[in-house]
Short mmCIF file of C-alpha atoms in Angstrom, two decimals:
data_model
loop_
_atom_site.label_atom_id
_atom_site.label_comp_id
_atom_site.label_asym_id
_atom_site.label_seq_id
_atom_site.Cartn_x
_atom_site.Cartn_y
_atom_site.Cartn_z
CA MET U 143 114.08 109.76 36.87
CA VAL U 144 115.73 112.68 38.69
CA MET U 145 112.44 114.34 39.11
CA ARG U 146 110.94 111.21 40.70
CA LYS U 147 113.94 110.97 43.25
CA ILE U 148 113.42 114.66 44.14
CA VAL U 149 109.65 114.08 44.81
CA VAL U 150 110.36 110.97 46.91
CA PHE U 151 113.02 112.81 48.79
CA LEU U 152 110.68 115.75 49.51
CA LEU U 153 107.92 113.24 50.64
CA LEU U 154 110.45 111.59 52.97
CA CYS U 155 111.40 115.02 54.42
CA LEU U 156 107.88 116.00 54.94
CA PHE U 157 107.02 112.63 56.55
CA GLY U 158 110.17 112.61 58.58
CA GLY U 159 109.47 116.22 59.77
CA TRP U 160 106.05 115.20 60.90
CA ILE U 161 107.32 112.34 62.91
CA LEU U 162 109.96 114.70 64.57
CA SER U 163 107.18 117.18 65.37
CA SER U 164 105.07 114.56 66.98
CA GLN U 165 107.98 113.11 69.02
CA ALA U 166 109.04 116.69 70.05
CA GLN U 167 105.58 117.50 71.54
CA SER U 168 105.54 117.56 75.34
CA PHE U 169 103.52 115.19 77.17
CA ASP U 170 101.47 118.07 78.41
CA ASN U 171 100.57 119.14 75.03
CA LEU U 172 99.54 115.65 74.04
CA TRP U 173 97.30 115.36 77.07
CA LYS U 174 95.69 118.51 76.34
CA GLN U 175 94.78 117.12 72.94
CA VAL U 176 93.32 114.03 74.64
CA GLU U 177 91.20 116.16 76.96
CA GLN U 178 89.99 118.16 73.95
CA ALA U 179 88.92 114.91 72.20
CA ASP U 180 87.25 113.86 75.32
CA LYS U 181 85.25 116.98 75.62
CA GLN U 182 84.23 116.67 71.84
CA SER U 183 83.21 113.06 72.49
CA LEU U 184 85.78 111.66 70.05
CA PRO U 185 86.73 108.29 71.55
CA GLN U 186 88.60 107.07 68.52
CA THR U 187 90.66 110.22 68.31
CA ALA U 188 91.36 109.88 72.05
CA ILE U 189 92.39 106.25 71.64
CA LYS U 190 94.92 107.22 68.78
CA LEU U 191 96.21 110.05 70.98
CA THR U 192 96.74 107.86 74.02
CA ASP U 193 98.44 105.32 71.92
CA ASN U 194 100.80 107.95 70.66
CA ILE U 195 101.53 108.90 74.36
CA PHE U 196 102.10 105.36 75.31
CA ARG U 197 104.65 104.85 72.52
CA LYS U 198 106.45 108.09 73.24
CA ALA U 199 106.68 107.17 76.85
CA GLU U 200 107.84 103.69 76.12
CA ALA U 201 110.57 105.08 73.84
CA GLU U 202 111.66 107.46 76.53
CA LYS U 203 111.19 104.76 79.40
CA ASN U 204 108.73 106.98 81.07
CA SER U 205 106.79 104.47 83.23
CA PRO U 206 104.33 106.85 84.88
CA GLN U 207 103.19 108.25 81.40
CA MET U 208 103.06 104.86 79.97
CA LEU U 209 100.75 103.57 82.69
CA LYS U 210 98.55 106.68 82.56
CA ALA U 211 98.22 106.40 78.78
CA TYR U 212 97.45 102.73 78.88
CA ILE U 213 94.67 103.19 81.56
CA ARG U 214 93.16 106.06 79.73
CA GLN U 215 93.22 104.27 76.29
CA ALA U 216 91.74 101.08 77.96
CA LYS U 217 88.94 103.20 79.42
CA TYR U 218 88.04 104.61 75.98
CA GLN U 219 88.19 101.22 74.27
CA GLU U 220 86.03 99.54 77.04
CA ASN U 221 83.35 102.21 76.49
CA LEU U 222 83.27 101.21 72.76
CA THR U 223 83.64 97.47 73.32
CA PRO U 224 83.04 96.39 77.00
CA ASP U 225 84.53 92.96 76.47
CA SER U 226 87.90 94.44 75.81
CA PHE U 227 88.17 94.87 79.67
CA TYR U 228 89.09 91.20 79.93
CA VAL U 229 91.94 91.60 77.36
CA HIS U 230 93.20 94.73 79.18
CA LEU U 231 93.19 92.95 82.56
CA ALA U 232 95.17 90.09 81.25
CA ASP U 233 97.69 92.44 79.42
CA ILE U 234 98.22 94.61 82.58
CA GLU U 235 98.54 91.51 84.90
CA HIS U 236 101.29 90.25 82.52
CA TRP U 237 102.93 93.54 82.61
CA ALA U 238 102.93 93.51 86.34
CA ASN U 239 104.59 90.12 86.49
CA THR U 240 107.15 90.94 83.77
CA ALA U 241 108.12 94.55 84.33
CA PRO U 242 111.93 94.88 84.74
CA VAL U 243 111.84 97.88 87.09
CA PRO U 244 110.83 96.87 90.78
CA LEU U 245 108.94 100.08 91.37
CA ASP U 246 107.03 99.55 88.24
CA ARG U 247 106.17 96.02 89.27
CA ALA U 248 104.95 97.21 92.64
CA ILE U 249 102.68 100.02 91.25
CA LEU U 250 101.28 97.62 88.57
CA HIS U 251 100.52 94.84 91.19
CA SER U 252 98.74 97.58 93.34
CA PHE U 253 96.73 98.56 90.24
CA VAL U 254 95.81 94.97 89.28
CA ALA U 255 94.62 94.35 92.93
CA GLU U 256 92.43 97.34 92.57
CA ILE U 257 90.92 96.16 89.20
CA TYR U 258 90.05 92.76 90.60
CA ALA U 259 88.54 94.24 93.77
CA ASP U 260 86.45 96.86 91.78
CA TYR U 261 85.18 94.14 89.45
CA ALA U 262 84.16 92.04 92.50
CA TYR U 263 82.43 95.07 94.05
CA ARG U 264 80.53 95.87 90.80
CA ASN U 265 79.31 92.30 90.57
CA SER U 266 78.77 91.74 94.23
CA TRP U 267 75.10 90.77 93.77
CA GLN U 268 76.02 87.90 91.47
CA LEU U 269 78.88 86.73 93.56
CA ARG U 270 76.69 86.80 96.79
CA ASN U 271 74.61 84.33 95.16
CA SER U 272 77.31 82.08 93.56
CA LYS U 273 78.61 78.96 95.14
CA LYS U 274 82.13 79.04 96.50
CA ILE U 275 84.53 77.05 94.27
CA ALA U 276 88.02 75.78 94.92
CA ASP U 277 90.82 77.82 93.36
CA ASP U 278 91.57 76.56 89.97
CA GLU U 279 94.38 77.92 87.86
CA GLN U 280 92.72 76.65 84.74
CA LEU U 281 89.59 78.74 85.34
CA THR U 282 90.91 81.95 83.70
CA ASP U 283 87.53 83.46 82.76
CA ILE U 284 86.70 85.62 85.84
CA ARG U 285 83.15 85.68 84.90
CA GLU U 286 83.02 82.22 86.21
CA TRP U 287 84.74 83.00 89.51
CA SER U 288 83.35 83.03 92.96
CA SER U 289 84.09 85.64 95.59
CA ASN U 290 86.89 83.65 97.25
CA MET U 291 88.85 83.58 94.03
CA PHE U 292 88.70 87.37 93.80
CA GLU U 293 89.74 87.60 97.40
CA GLN U 294 92.85 85.55 96.72
CA LYS U 295 93.75 87.52 93.67
CA VAL U 296 93.53 90.87 95.54
CA LEU U 297 95.57 89.43 98.41
CA GLU U 298 98.23 88.05 96.06
CA HIS U 299 98.73 91.22 94.12
CA THR U 300 98.55 93.50 97.30
CA ARG U 301 101.25 91.49 98.86
CA MET U 302 103.40 91.65 95.67
CA ALA U 303 102.87 95.42 95.57
CA LEU U 304 104.33 95.77 99.11
CA LYS U 305 107.03 93.04 98.85
CA ASP U 306 109.89 95.49 98.72
CA SER U 307 108.77 97.93 101.48
CA LEU U 308 112.28 99.48 101.92
CA LEU U 309 112.27 100.61 98.23
CA LEU U 310 108.79 102.04 98.52
CA LEU U 311 109.83 103.92 101.71
CA GLU U 312 112.80 105.57 100.05
CA THR U 313 110.99 106.38 96.86
CA SER U 314 109.17 109.66 96.52
CA SER U 315 105.56 109.40 95.00
CA LYS U 316 106.37 112.52 93.16
CA THR U 317 108.69 110.47 90.89
CA TYR U 318 105.55 108.70 89.49
CA ILE U 319 103.64 111.81 88.45
CA PRO U 320 101.35 112.17 86.56
CA PHE U 321 100.00 108.55 87.43
CA VAL U 322 100.28 109.48 91.08
CA VAL U 323 98.48 112.63 92.30
CA THR U 324 99.88 113.92 95.64
CA ASN U 325 97.83 115.82 98.15
CA LYS U 326 98.16 117.44 101.72
CA THR U 327 97.90 113.98 103.42
CA SER U 328 100.94 112.77 101.48
CA ASP U 329 103.00 115.58 103.12
CA TYR U 330 102.70 113.98 106.47
CA TYR U 331 103.95 110.61 105.12
CA GLY U 332 107.05 112.36 103.43
CA HIS U 333 105.41 111.56 99.97
CA ASP U 334 106.89 108.04 100.12
CA MET U 335 105.42 105.33 97.89
CA TYR U 336 105.04 102.93 100.76
CA HIS U 337 101.98 104.64 102.40
CA LEU U 338 100.39 105.27 98.98
CA LEU U 339 100.44 101.56 98.09
CA THR U 340 99.57 100.33 101.51
CA LEU U 341 96.34 102.51 101.57
CA ARG U 342 95.51 101.41 98.02
CA GLY U 343 95.85 97.83 99.18
CA THR U 344 93.59 98.37 102.29
CA ASN U 345 91.15 100.19 100.07
CA ALA U 346 91.08 97.28 97.62
CA LEU U 347 90.42 94.93 100.39
CA SER U 348 87.63 97.01 101.76
CA ARG U 349 85.71 96.58 98.53
CA LEU U 350 85.63 92.84 98.68
CA LEU U 351 82.53 90.86 99.49
CA SER U 352 83.39 89.55 102.80
CA ASP U 353 82.14 87.62 105.87
CA GLU U 354 83.36 86.88 109.28
CA ASN U 355 85.22 83.79 108.18
CA SER U 356 87.19 85.78 105.57
CA THR U 357 90.85 86.44 105.75
CA VAL U 358 90.50 90.01 104.49
CA PRO U 359 90.07 91.74 107.98
CA ALA U 360 93.26 89.97 109.30
CA GLU U 361 95.14 90.91 106.19
CA ALA U 362 94.04 94.58 106.48
CA TYR U 363 94.90 94.61 110.25
CA SER U 364 98.35 93.21 109.41
CA LEU U 365 98.95 95.79 106.69
CA PHE U 366 97.82 98.73 109.02
CA HIS U 367 99.86 97.22 111.95
CA THR U 368 103.00 97.02 109.85
CA MET U 369 102.51 100.48 108.50
CA ILE U 370 102.09 102.02 112.07
CA ASP U 371 105.00 100.16 113.44
CA THR U 372 107.30 101.35 110.45
CA TYR U 373 106.43 105.01 110.83
CA ARG U 374 106.82 104.75 114.66
CA LYS U 375 110.37 103.46 114.16
CA ARG U 376 111.05 106.34 111.83
CA ASN U 377 109.79 108.72 114.54
CA ASN U 378 107.12 110.11 112.25
CA GLN U 379 104.29 110.71 114.73
CA ASP U 380 101.91 112.44 112.18
CA ALA U 381 102.13 109.36 109.89
CA VAL U 382 101.59 106.98 112.99
CA LEU U 383 98.47 109.11 113.82
CA LEU U 384 97.05 109.12 110.37
CA ALA U 385 97.73 105.32 109.87
CA THR U 386 96.08 104.64 113.18
CA LEU U 387 92.95 106.72 112.21
CA ASP U 388 92.83 104.98 108.77
CA SER U 389 93.04 101.55 110.57
CA MET U 390 90.24 102.50 112.91
CA SER U 391 88.13 103.81 110.12
CA TRP U 392 88.60 100.65 108.12
CA ASN U 393 87.64 98.37 111.08
CA ARG U 394 84.74 100.67 112.00
CA ASN U 395 83.29 100.34 108.53
CA ALA U 396 83.71 96.58 108.63
CA ILE U 397 81.98 96.43 111.98
CA VAL U 398 79.11 98.43 110.61
CA SER U 399 78.83 96.09 107.61
CA TRP U 400 78.59 93.09 109.94
CA ASN U 401 76.11 94.85 112.10
CA ARG U 402 78.35 94.63 115.24
CA ASN U 403 78.42 97.03 118.08
CA ASN U 404 81.07 99.75 117.27
CA GLU U 405 80.82 101.83 120.49
CA LEU U 406 84.33 100.88 121.66
CA ALA U 407 85.78 101.89 118.23
CA GLU U 408 84.07 105.28 118.59
CA GLU U 409 85.37 105.75 122.11
CA THR U 410 89.00 104.91 121.02
CA LEU U 411 88.81 107.29 117.99
CA ASN U 412 87.56 110.15 120.17
CA ARG U 413 90.30 109.50 122.76
CA LEU U 414 92.94 109.41 120.16
CA ILE U 415 91.90 112.68 118.67
CA ALA U 416 91.75 114.29 122.03
CA GLU U 417 95.23 113.21 122.88
CA ASN U 418 96.53 114.78 119.67
CA GLU U 419 94.51 117.76 119.33
CA SER U 420 97.51 120.07 119.71
CA ARG U 421 99.10 118.69 116.61
CA GLU U 422 98.72 120.61 113.26
CA ILE U 423 97.31 117.38 111.64
CA CYS U 424 94.26 117.42 114.01
CA ALA U 425 93.63 121.16 113.55
#
């Protein structure tokens, strides 16, 4: 009896030690293991590792790591079982609607908008040949949707992502590493989350199947206009210039897609660059 207790005790110590060792591993080390499994084409191993990262991040309330782990895990699962995409979409949309932290909600809404836009883009041929149907909340299977329903979803989540613009302006994108990757352009915006989510939103809108009667161009114009005005009020001329150039680029691509004359846009773009050629950003 005593020997049995000793054996059980030793097993518990070994098992407990393994758990503590796993929990003590840094996220960097865990991600290195994921990359190694990826290189060796071991999707099941990668799924288990990303699940471990997610649980560790959840316990530590580390939202950026949670989101990165969830997305990577979903990618591996969808490669094995493509239909799991629809389950993941429903899960992450629910997460976006219920996350207790406002910044997490904003980023999740932005990501959901991107997912819907990408899905519509990948299936643009089928959507182009489908009949427009009225919005129906009971129609939950997106494989049955028409293009206008995707448009409404992307608009809805983009607006929700940018709802608390003041919070986004005052929050550094560096706080959401590793999900957010900063670059040189981000320097000119002061690394705030506002410009990041606005540009993600306009990028999502650009991927939608659209026509001249769509509300997408007006929504994109409104987002850019608000963005430009916001940075002008903050006396950030570099951000104003970048946002203006992005706005013109977005509109120019829309014009080309509708086969309109874009000479005026080209002239305006060239004039804007010439007026700011002395700035470092135009070097």
